PDB file of C-alpha atoms in Angstrom:
ATOM      1  CA  MET A  30      27.664 -56.271  33.750  1.00 46.00           C
ATOM      2  CA  LYS A  31      30.433 -55.946  31.129  1.00 45.00           C
ATOM      3  CA  VAL A  32      28.334 -53.415  29.222  1.00 47.00           C
ATOM      4  CA  LEU A  33      27.704 -51.441  32.424  1.00 47.00           C
ATOM      5  CA  LEU A  34      31.408 -51.454  33.340  1.00 40.00           C
ATOM      6  CA  SER A  35      32.338 -50.347  29.817  1.00 46.00           C
ATOM      7  CA  SER A  36      29.846 -47.469  30.041  1.00 44.00           C
ATOM      8  CA  ILE A  37      31.258 -46.363  33.401  1.00 42.00           C
ATOM      9  CA  ILE A  38      34.810 -46.450  32.046  1.00 41.00           C
ATOM     10  CA  LEU A  39      33.761 -44.472  28.955  1.00 42.00           C
ATOM     11  CA  LEU A  40      31.955 -41.809  31.006  1.00 40.00           C
ATOM     12  CA  THR A  41      34.930 -41.533  33.371  1.00 39.00           C
ATOM     13  CA  SER A  42      37.304 -41.068  30.421  1.00 39.00           C
ATOM     14  CA  ILE A  43      35.110 -38.336  28.901  1.00 39.00           C
ATOM     15  CA  SER A  44      34.917 -36.543  32.265  1.00 41.00           C
ATOM     16  CA  ALA A  45      38.705 -36.715  32.668  1.00 40.00           C
ATOM     17  CA  LEU A  46      39.177 -35.100  29.272  1.00 56.00           C
ATOM     18  CA  ALA A  47      36.748 -32.236  29.986  1.00 76.00           C
ATOM     19  CA  LEU A  48      38.435 -28.870  30.446  1.00 88.00           C
ATOM     20  CA  THR A  49      37.511 -26.149  32.890  1.00 96.00           C
ATOM     21  CA  GLY A  50      37.291 -22.507  31.902  1.00 97.00           C
ATOM     22  CA  GLU A  51      40.373 -21.721  33.974  1.00 97.00           C
ATOM     23  CA  GLU A  52      42.363 -24.492  32.283  1.00 96.00           C
ATOM     24  CA  VAL A  53      41.500 -23.111  28.839  1.00 97.00           C
ATOM     25  CA  ALA A  54      42.389 -19.546  29.896  1.00 97.00           C
ATOM     26  CA  THR A  55      45.682 -20.735  31.414  1.00 96.00           C
ATOM     27  CA  LYS A  56      46.590 -22.671  28.272  1.00 96.00           C
ATOM     28  CA  VAL A  57      46.072 -19.553  26.124  1.00 96.00           C
ATOM     29  CA  TYR A  58      48.022 -17.352  28.558  1.00 94.00           C
ATOM     30  CA  ASN A  59      51.023 -19.706  28.598  1.00 93.00           C
ATOM     31  CA  SER A  60      51.082 -20.644  24.898  1.00 94.00           C
ATOM     32  CA  ASN A  61      52.809 -18.956  21.943  1.00 94.00           C
ATOM     33  CA  ARG A  62      55.230 -16.961  24.094  1.00 91.00           C
ATOM     34  CA  GLU A  63      58.629 -15.940  22.719  1.00 91.00           C
ATOM     35  CA  SER A  64      61.553 -14.241  24.455  1.00 92.00           C
ATOM     36  CA  ASP A  65      61.036 -11.107  22.356  1.00 95.00           C
ATOM     37  CA  THR A  66      59.217  -9.924  19.238  1.00 96.00           C
ATOM     38  CA  ILE A  67      59.477  -7.066  16.741  1.00 97.00           C
ATOM     39  CA  GLN A  68      56.454  -6.411  14.521  1.00 97.00           C
ATOM     40  CA  THR A  69      55.652  -3.757  11.939  1.00 98.00           C
ATOM     41  CA  SER A  70      51.932  -3.201  11.407  1.00 98.00           C
ATOM     42  CA  THR A  71      49.285  -1.042   9.786  1.00 98.00           C
ATOM     43  CA  MET A  72      46.276   0.255  11.698  1.00 98.00           C
ATOM     44  CA  ILE A  73      43.195   1.301   9.718  1.00 98.00           C
ATOM     45  CA  LEU A  74      40.442   3.280  11.460  1.00 98.00           C
ATOM     46  CA  ILE A  75      37.030   3.115   9.757  1.00 98.00           C
ATOM     47  CA  ASP A  76      34.161   5.336  10.915  1.00 97.00           C
ATOM     48  CA  LYS A  77      30.427   4.686  10.504  1.00 96.00           C
ATOM     49  CA  SER A  78      30.435   6.511   7.141  1.00 97.00           C
ATOM     50  CA  GLY A  79      33.230   4.314   5.791  1.00 97.00           C
ATOM     51  CA  ASN A  80      35.927   7.006   5.982  1.00 98.00           C
ATOM     52  CA  GLN A  81      39.370   5.545   6.639  1.00 98.00           C
ATOM     53  CA  LYS A  82      42.550   6.704   8.374  1.00 97.00           C
ATOM     54  CA  GLU A  83      45.730   4.651   8.043  1.00 98.00           C
ATOM     55  CA  ARG A  84      48.583   4.548  10.541  1.00 98.00           C
ATOM     56  CA  LYS A  85      51.784   2.538  10.701  1.00 98.00           C
ATOM     57  CA  PHE A  86      53.516   1.425  13.876  1.00 98.00           C
ATOM     58  CA  THR A  87      56.192  -0.857  15.268  1.00 98.00           C
ATOM     59  CA  THR A  88      55.765  -2.992  18.385  1.00 98.00           C
ATOM     60  CA  LEU A  89      58.637  -4.311  20.490  1.00 97.00           C
ATOM     61  CA  THR A  90      57.896  -6.878  23.199  1.00 96.00           C
ATOM     62  CA  ILE A  91      60.056  -8.723  25.680  1.00 95.00           C
ATOM     63  CA  ASP A  92      58.916 -11.624  27.844  1.00 90.00           C
ATOM     64  CA  ASN A  93      61.169 -12.026  30.874  1.00 77.00           C
ATOM     65  CA  ASN A  94      58.637 -14.397  32.395  1.00 74.00           C
ATOM     66  CA  LYS A  95      54.895 -14.853  32.195  1.00 69.00           C
ATOM     67  CA  TYR A  96      54.276 -12.103  34.766  1.00 75.00           C
ATOM     68  CA  ASP A  97      56.931  -9.643  33.586  1.00 84.00           C
ATOM     69  CA  ALA A  98      56.320  -8.904  29.912  1.00 92.00           C
ATOM     70  CA  LYS A  99      56.898  -5.413  28.517  1.00 95.00           C
ATOM     71  CA  SER A 100      55.730  -3.848  25.274  1.00 96.00           C
ATOM     72  CA  LEU A 101      56.606  -0.671  23.412  1.00 97.00           C
ATOM     73  CA  VAL A 102      54.383   0.660  20.585  1.00 97.00           C
ATOM     74  CA  ILE A 103      55.794   3.450  18.375  1.00 97.00           C
ATOM     75  CA  PHE A 104      53.870   5.110  15.531  1.00 97.00           C
ATOM     76  CA  THR A 105      55.976   5.872  12.464  1.00 96.00           C
ATOM     77  CA  SER A 106      53.358   7.499  10.179  1.00 96.00           C
ATOM     78  CA  PRO A 107      51.526   9.650   9.270  1.00 96.00           C
ATOM     79  CA  LYS A 108      53.497  12.694  10.356  1.00 94.00           C
ATOM     80  CA  LYS A 109      50.672  13.961  12.568  1.00 93.00           C
ATOM     81  CA  ILE A 110      50.988  10.960  14.894  1.00 95.00           C
ATOM     82  CA  GLN A 111      54.646  10.056  14.254  1.00 95.00           C
ATOM     83  CA  LYS A 112      56.644   9.247  17.433  1.00 95.00           C
ATOM     84  CA  THR A 113      53.503   8.875  19.541  1.00 97.00           C
ATOM     85  CA  SER A 114      54.347   5.863  21.686  1.00 97.00           C
ATOM     86  CA  MET A 115      53.047   3.644  24.455  1.00 97.00           C
ATOM     87  CA  LEU A 116      54.984   1.652  27.068  1.00 97.00           C
ATOM     88  CA  THR A 117      53.303  -1.124  29.059  1.00 96.00           C
ATOM     89  CA  TYR A 118      54.794  -2.928  32.058  1.00 94.00           C
ATOM     90  CA  ASN A 119      52.866  -6.094  32.855  1.00 91.00           C
ATOM     91  CA  GLN A 120      53.236  -6.986  36.513  1.00 82.00           C
ATOM     92  CA  ALA A 121      51.773  -9.648  38.791  1.00 78.00           C
ATOM     93  CA  GLY A 122      48.170  -9.045  39.794  1.00 74.00           C
ATOM     94  CA  ASP A 123      46.393  -5.945  38.516  1.00 78.00           C
ATOM     95  CA  ASN A 124      49.463  -3.729  38.999  1.00 80.00           C
ATOM     96  CA  SER A 125      50.387  -3.189  35.350  1.00 89.00           C
ATOM     97  CA  ILE A 126      51.700   0.295  34.498  1.00 94.00           C
ATOM     98  CA  GLN A 127      51.358   2.235  31.238  1.00 96.00           C
ATOM     99  CA  TRP A 128      52.876   5.469  29.913  1.00 97.00           C
ATOM    100  CA  LEU A 129      51.852   7.413  26.805  1.00 97.00           C
ATOM    101  CA  TYR A 130      54.225   9.823  25.049  1.00 96.00           C
ATOM    102  CA  LEU A 131      52.700  12.650  23.001  1.00 95.00           C
ATOM    103  CA  PRO A 132      55.401  14.344  20.861  1.00 94.00           C
ATOM    104  CA  ALA A 133      53.287  17.455  20.220  1.00 90.00           C
ATOM    105  CA  LEU A 134      53.374  18.144  23.967  1.00 90.00           C
ATOM    106  CA  LYS A 135      56.845  16.628  24.431  1.00 89.00           C
ATOM    107  CA  LYS A 136      55.404  14.979  27.497  1.00 91.00           C
ATOM    108  CA  THR A 137      55.044  11.472  28.910  1.00 94.00           C
ATOM    109  CA  ARG A 138      52.037  10.780  31.078  1.00 94.00           C
ATOM    110  CA  LYS A 139      51.124   7.768  33.142  1.00 95.00           C
ATOM    111  CA  ILE A 140      47.743   6.220  32.344  1.00 95.00           C
ATOM    112  CA  ALA A 141      45.641   6.223  35.503  1.00 91.00           C
ATOM    113  CA  SER A 142      43.702   3.060  36.349  1.00 86.00           C
ATOM    114  CA  SER A 143      40.461   5.021  35.973  1.00 85.00           C
ATOM    115  CA  LYS A 144      41.438   5.965  32.398  1.00 89.00           C
ATOM    116  CA  LYS A 145      42.229   2.478  31.081  1.00 90.00           C
ATOM    117  CA  SER A 146      38.896   2.324  29.272  1.00 93.00           C
ATOM    118  CA  GLY A 147      40.144   5.184  27.091  1.00 95.00           C
ATOM    119  CA  ARG A 148      40.518   4.599  23.345  1.00 96.00           C
ATOM    120  CA  PHE A 149      44.180   4.204  22.363  1.00 96.00           C
ATOM    121  CA  VAL A 150      44.998   6.859  19.705  1.00 95.00           C
ATOM    122  CA  GLY A 151      41.338   7.048  18.712  1.00 95.00           C
ATOM    123  CA  SER A 152      41.091   3.332  17.920  1.00 97.00           C
ATOM    124  CA  ASP A 153      38.656   0.767  19.300  1.00 98.00           C
ATOM    125  CA  ILE A 154      41.454  -0.711  21.399  1.00 97.00           C
ATOM    126  CA  PHE A 155      41.289   0.379  25.026  1.00 97.00           C
ATOM    127  CA  TYR A 156      44.488   0.957  27.016  1.00 96.00           C
ATOM    128  CA  GLU A 157      43.494  -2.058  29.090  1.00 95.00           C
ATOM    129  CA  ASP A 158      43.502  -4.249  25.966  1.00 96.00           C
ATOM    130  CA  LEU A 159      47.253  -3.663  25.586  1.00 95.00           C
ATOM    131  CA  GLU A 160      47.946  -5.410  28.892  1.00 93.00           C
ATOM    132  CA  ASN A 161      48.453  -9.144  29.421  1.00 91.00           C
ATOM    133  CA  ARG A 162      45.632  -9.835  31.836  1.00 92.00           C
ATOM    134  CA  GLU A 163      46.461 -12.601  34.298  1.00 92.00           C
ATOM    135  CA  VAL A 164      44.209 -15.631  34.483  1.00 95.00           C
ATOM    136  CA  SER A 165      43.913 -15.364  38.272  1.00 94.00           C
ATOM    137  CA  LEU A 166      42.194 -11.951  38.069  1.00 95.00           C
ATOM    138  CA  ASP A 167      39.009 -13.478  36.637  1.00 97.00           C
ATOM    139  CA  ASN A 168      36.551 -16.266  37.205  1.00 98.00           C
ATOM    140  CA  HIS A 169      36.409 -18.436  34.076  1.00 98.00           C
ATOM    141  CA  LYS A 170      33.394 -20.538  33.131  1.00 97.00           C
ATOM    142  CA  PHE A 171      33.540 -23.155  30.383  1.00 97.00           C
ATOM    143  CA  LEU A 172      30.473 -22.704  28.169  1.00 97.00           C
ATOM    144  CA  LYS A 173      30.810 -25.146  25.269  1.00 96.00           C
ATOM    145  CA  THR A 174      32.964 -26.582  22.494  1.00 96.00           C
ATOM    146  CA  LEU A 175      32.107 -25.831  18.872  1.00 96.00           C
ATOM    147  CA  ASN A 176      33.098 -28.150  16.039  1.00 95.00           C
ATOM    148  CA  THR A 177      34.011 -26.026  13.006  1.00 92.00           C
ATOM    149  CA  LYS A 178      35.604 -26.725   9.638  1.00 91.00           C
ATOM    150  CA  SER A 179      38.920 -25.408  10.954  1.00 88.00           C
ATOM    151  CA  GLY A 180      38.775 -27.430  14.182  1.00 93.00           C
ATOM    152  CA  LYS A 181      37.415 -27.256  17.712  1.00 95.00           C
ATOM    153  CA  ILE A 182      36.661 -23.937  19.388  1.00 97.00           C
ATOM    154  CA  HIS A 183      36.345 -23.727  23.188  1.00 97.00           C
ATOM    155  CA  VAL A 184      34.058 -20.964  24.438  1.00 98.00           C
ATOM    156  CA  ILE A 185      34.649 -19.499  27.907  1.00 98.00           C
ATOM    157  CA  GLU A 186      33.100 -16.657  29.877  1.00 98.00           C
ATOM    158  CA  SER A 187      35.364 -14.545  32.104  1.00 98.00           C
ATOM    159  CA  THR A 188      34.246 -12.121  34.808  1.00 97.00           C
ATOM    160  CA  PRO A 189      36.586  -9.999  36.972  1.00 96.00           C
ATOM    161  CA  LYS A 190      36.915 -11.046  40.596  1.00 96.00           C
ATOM    162  CA  LYS A 191      37.386  -7.381  41.497  1.00 94.00           C
ATOM    163  CA  LYS A 192      35.196  -4.991  39.474  1.00 91.00           C
ATOM    164  CA  SER A 193      37.726  -2.163  39.665  1.00 90.00           C
ATOM    165  CA  SER A 194      40.379  -4.312  37.934  1.00 91.00           C
ATOM    166  CA  SER A 195      38.685  -4.133  34.511  1.00 94.00           C
ATOM    167  CA  SER A 196      36.624  -1.847  32.282  1.00 93.00           C
ATOM    168  CA  TYR A 197      34.546  -4.891  31.304  1.00 97.00           C
ATOM    169  CA  ASN A 198      32.119  -6.799  33.488  1.00 96.00           C
ATOM    170  CA  LYS A 199      32.334  -9.847  31.218  1.00 97.00           C
ATOM    171  CA  THR A 200      34.129 -11.237  28.185  1.00 98.00           C
ATOM    172  CA  VAL A 201      33.177 -14.277  26.106  1.00 98.00           C
ATOM    173  CA  SER A 202      36.184 -15.765  24.312  1.00 98.00           C
ATOM    174  CA  TYR A 203      36.317 -18.272  21.460  1.00 98.00           C
ATOM    175  CA  ILE A 204      39.582 -20.218  21.682  1.00 98.00           C
ATOM    176  CA  ASP A 205      41.225 -22.225  18.901  1.00 97.00           C
ATOM    177  CA  ALA A 206      41.850 -25.612  20.554  1.00 96.00           C
ATOM    178  CA  ASN A 207      44.715 -26.446  18.161  1.00 96.00           C
ATOM    179  CA  LYS A 208      46.650 -23.174  18.119  1.00 97.00           C
ATOM    180  CA  TRP A 209      45.591 -21.943  21.588  1.00 97.00           C
ATOM    181  CA  ILE A 210      44.972 -18.436  20.319  1.00 97.00           C
ATOM    182  CA  VAL A 211      41.846 -16.325  20.607  1.00 97.00           C
ATOM    183  CA  ARG A 212      39.641 -16.410  17.509  1.00 97.00           C
ATOM    184  CA  LYS A 213      36.978 -14.029  18.772  1.00 98.00           C
ATOM    185  CA  VAL A 214      36.131 -12.055  21.925  1.00 98.00           C
ATOM    186  CA  ASP A 215      32.907 -10.270  22.856  1.00 98.00           C
ATOM    187  CA  PHE A 216      33.456  -7.491  25.422  1.00 98.00           C
ATOM    188  CA  PHE A 217      30.546  -6.531  27.682  1.00 98.00           C
ATOM    189  CA  THR A 218      30.233  -3.490  29.944  1.00 96.00           C
ATOM    190  CA  ASN A 219      26.545  -3.910  30.786  1.00 89.00           C
ATOM    191  CA  GLY A 220      23.470  -5.486  29.307  1.00 82.00           C
ATOM    192  CA  LYS A 221      23.158  -8.509  27.068  1.00 89.00           C
ATOM    193  CA  LYS A 222      24.815  -7.044  23.971  1.00 95.00           C
ATOM    194  CA  PRO A 223      28.608  -6.658  23.680  1.00 98.00           C
ATOM    195  CA  LEU A 224      30.116  -3.190  23.511  1.00 98.00           C
ATOM    196  CA  LYS A 225      32.896  -4.468  21.238  1.00 98.00           C
ATOM    197  CA  THR A 226      33.841  -7.589  19.323  1.00 98.00           C
ATOM    198  CA  LEU A 227      37.362  -8.634  18.390  1.00 98.00           C
ATOM    199  CA  ILE A 228      37.815 -11.088  15.518  1.00 98.00           C
ATOM    200  CA  VAL A 229      41.102 -12.690  14.482  1.00 98.00           C
ATOM    201  CA  LYS A 230      41.036 -12.940  10.701  1.00 97.00           C
ATOM    202  CA  GLU A 231      44.458 -14.480  10.181  1.00 98.00           C
ATOM    203  CA  SER A 232      47.314 -16.097  12.105  1.00 97.00           C
ATOM    204  CA  LYS A 233      50.634 -17.558  10.992  1.00 97.00           C
ATOM    205  CA  LYS A 234      53.126 -19.934  12.534  1.00 96.00           C
ATOM    206  CA  PHE A 235      56.600 -18.575  13.251  1.00 93.00           C
ATOM    207  CA  GLY A 236      58.884 -21.232  14.687  1.00 88.00           C
ATOM    208  CA  LYS A 237      56.854 -22.972  17.386  1.00 90.00           C
ATOM    209  CA  SER A 238      54.416 -20.133  17.952  1.00 95.00           C
ATOM    210  CA  TRP A 239      51.185 -19.047  16.315  1.00 97.00           C
ATOM    211  CA  ILE A 240      51.153 -15.274  15.863  1.00 97.00           C
ATOM    212  CA  VAL A 241      48.034 -13.240  15.071  1.00 97.00           C
ATOM    213  CA  THR A 242      48.603 -11.199  11.884  1.00 98.00           C
ATOM    214  CA  HIS A 243      45.171  -9.715  11.078  1.00 98.00           C
ATOM    215  CA  THR A 244      42.712  -8.493  13.696  1.00 98.00           C
ATOM    216  CA  GLU A 245      39.511  -6.470  13.507  1.00 98.00           C
ATOM    217  CA  VAL A 246      37.810  -4.757  16.444  1.00 98.00           C
ATOM    218  CA  LEU A 247      34.259  -3.462  16.013  1.00 98.00           C
ATOM    219  CA  HIS A 248      32.818  -0.937  18.471  1.00 98.00           C
ATOM    220  CA  HIS A 249      29.085  -1.646  18.186  1.00 97.00           C
ATOM    221  CA  LYS A 250      27.898   1.514  19.936  1.00 96.00           C
ATOM    222  CA  LEU A 251      30.063   3.880  17.870  1.00 97.00           C
ATOM    223  CA  LYS A 252      29.795   1.779  14.683  1.00 97.00           C
ATOM    224  CA  HIS A 253      33.550   2.206  14.352  1.00 98.00           C
ATOM    225  CA  LYS A 254      36.104  -0.409  13.311  1.00 98.00           C
ATOM    226  CA  THR A 255      39.838  -0.826  13.865  1.00 98.00           C
ATOM    227  CA  VAL A 256      41.773  -3.149  11.547  1.00 98.00           C
ATOM    228  CA  ILE A 257      45.342  -4.198  12.370  1.00 98.00           C
ATOM    229  CA  LYS A 258      47.445  -6.009   9.777  1.00 98.00           C
ATOM    230  CA  VAL A 259      50.963  -7.208  10.607  1.00 98.00           C
ATOM    231  CA  GLN A 260      53.427  -6.839   7.729  1.00 98.00           C
ATOM    232  CA  GLU A 261      56.522  -8.328   9.364  1.00 97.00           C
ATOM    233  CA  THR A 262      57.301 -10.388  12.460  1.00 97.00           C
ATOM    234  CA  LYS A 263      60.757 -11.114  13.878  1.00 96.00           C
ATOM    235  CA  LEU A 264      61.172 -13.388  16.884  1.00 94.00           C
ATOM    236  CA  ASN A 265      63.959 -13.783  19.440  1.00 92.00           C
ATOM    237  CA  ASN A 266      66.006 -10.744  18.455  1.00 93.00           C
ATOM    238  CA  GLY A 267      67.977 -10.450  21.686  1.00 93.00           C
ATOM    239  CA  LEU A 268      66.246  -7.220  22.742  1.00 94.00           C
ATOM    240  CA  SER A 269      67.633  -5.670  25.898  1.00 93.00           C
ATOM    241  CA  ASP A 270      65.366  -5.015  28.857  1.00 92.00           C
ATOM    242  CA  SER A 271      66.982  -1.556  29.094  1.00 91.00           C
ATOM    243  CA  LEU A 272      65.131  -0.480  25.929  1.00 93.00           C
ATOM    244  CA  PHE A 273      61.812  -0.679  27.735  1.00 95.00           C
ATOM    245  CA  ASN A 274      61.792   2.486  29.815  1.00 92.00           C
ATOM    246  CA  LYS A 275      60.363   6.001  29.679  1.00 91.00           C
ATOM    247  CA  SER A 276      63.546   7.470  28.194  1.00 91.00           C
ATOM    248  CA  SER A 277      62.975   5.351  25.054  1.00 93.00           C
ATOM    249  CA  LEU A 278      59.629   7.084  24.615  1.00 93.00           C
ATOM    250  CA  GLU A 279      61.101  10.569  24.676  1.00 90.00           C
ATOM    251  CA  ASN A 280      64.475   9.823  23.055  1.00 90.00           C
ATOM    252  CA  GLN A 281      63.645   7.417  20.246  1.00 92.00           C
ATOM    253  CA  ASN A 282      67.204   7.397  18.871  1.00 89.00           C
ATOM    254  CA  LYS A 283      67.731   4.460  21.249  1.00 86.00           C
ATOM    255  CA  ILE A 284      65.226   2.368  19.293  1.00 90.00           C
ATOM    256  CA  LYS A 285      65.574   3.964  15.848  1.00 88.00           C
ATOM    257  CA  ARG A 286      67.286   0.887  14.357  1.00 89.00           C
ATOM    258  CA  PHE A 287      64.187  -1.203  15.053  1.00 88.00           C
ATOM    259  CA  LEU A 288      61.734   1.169  13.349  1.00 82.00           C
TER     260      LEU A 288
END
């Protein structure tokens, strides 16, 4: 009887510790958030023949709360793409708004929902990938936990509750159970093979947060790769919410000191 009771207690404890897919997704969404961030990065585009194009950009983000984060991406070189910029307003639900400024046209255009599967400045990052997708927009299924040399990895599958809310019909994410950051994501649009795969090559701890500093995105169909390496990260800079508007895209003197 004692052995049976011990077994029941052990099984109950294991069950209590088991995570659901939604719990893992929520933990990632809520972790490693700072009031604001300034990052300078290099983007390298590599085509199927191995030819490379290098671009440099600065990203400003502000996190008023978990549903009201804003980001501003400004390219600083080469000259051909200099001042091209992207503003994203994350809002509750699937109501996020994005604007793209093209200096050659001296025009800002809003990205339509139907265009969010477009490739951002020719990279393998879709406009949708620049948004902070809310946990509640998807159904999350816990698949398994992997034990690796660097620690446990939780694997979850996410499918949109409303098909029109995403360019993808499924993502499979590999989550670092210690840092609560994504280590890898497979993006599916149809079929059994992913259209794209994102791999986090490097992350560093700044203060209390783990920040991704080296990411690679491979577009399997196009055999094209996008590499992003972060050179500098500054947290909690006291950025003003007033910087994150369309006028900052067209008149970049307002944000020149951050570039």
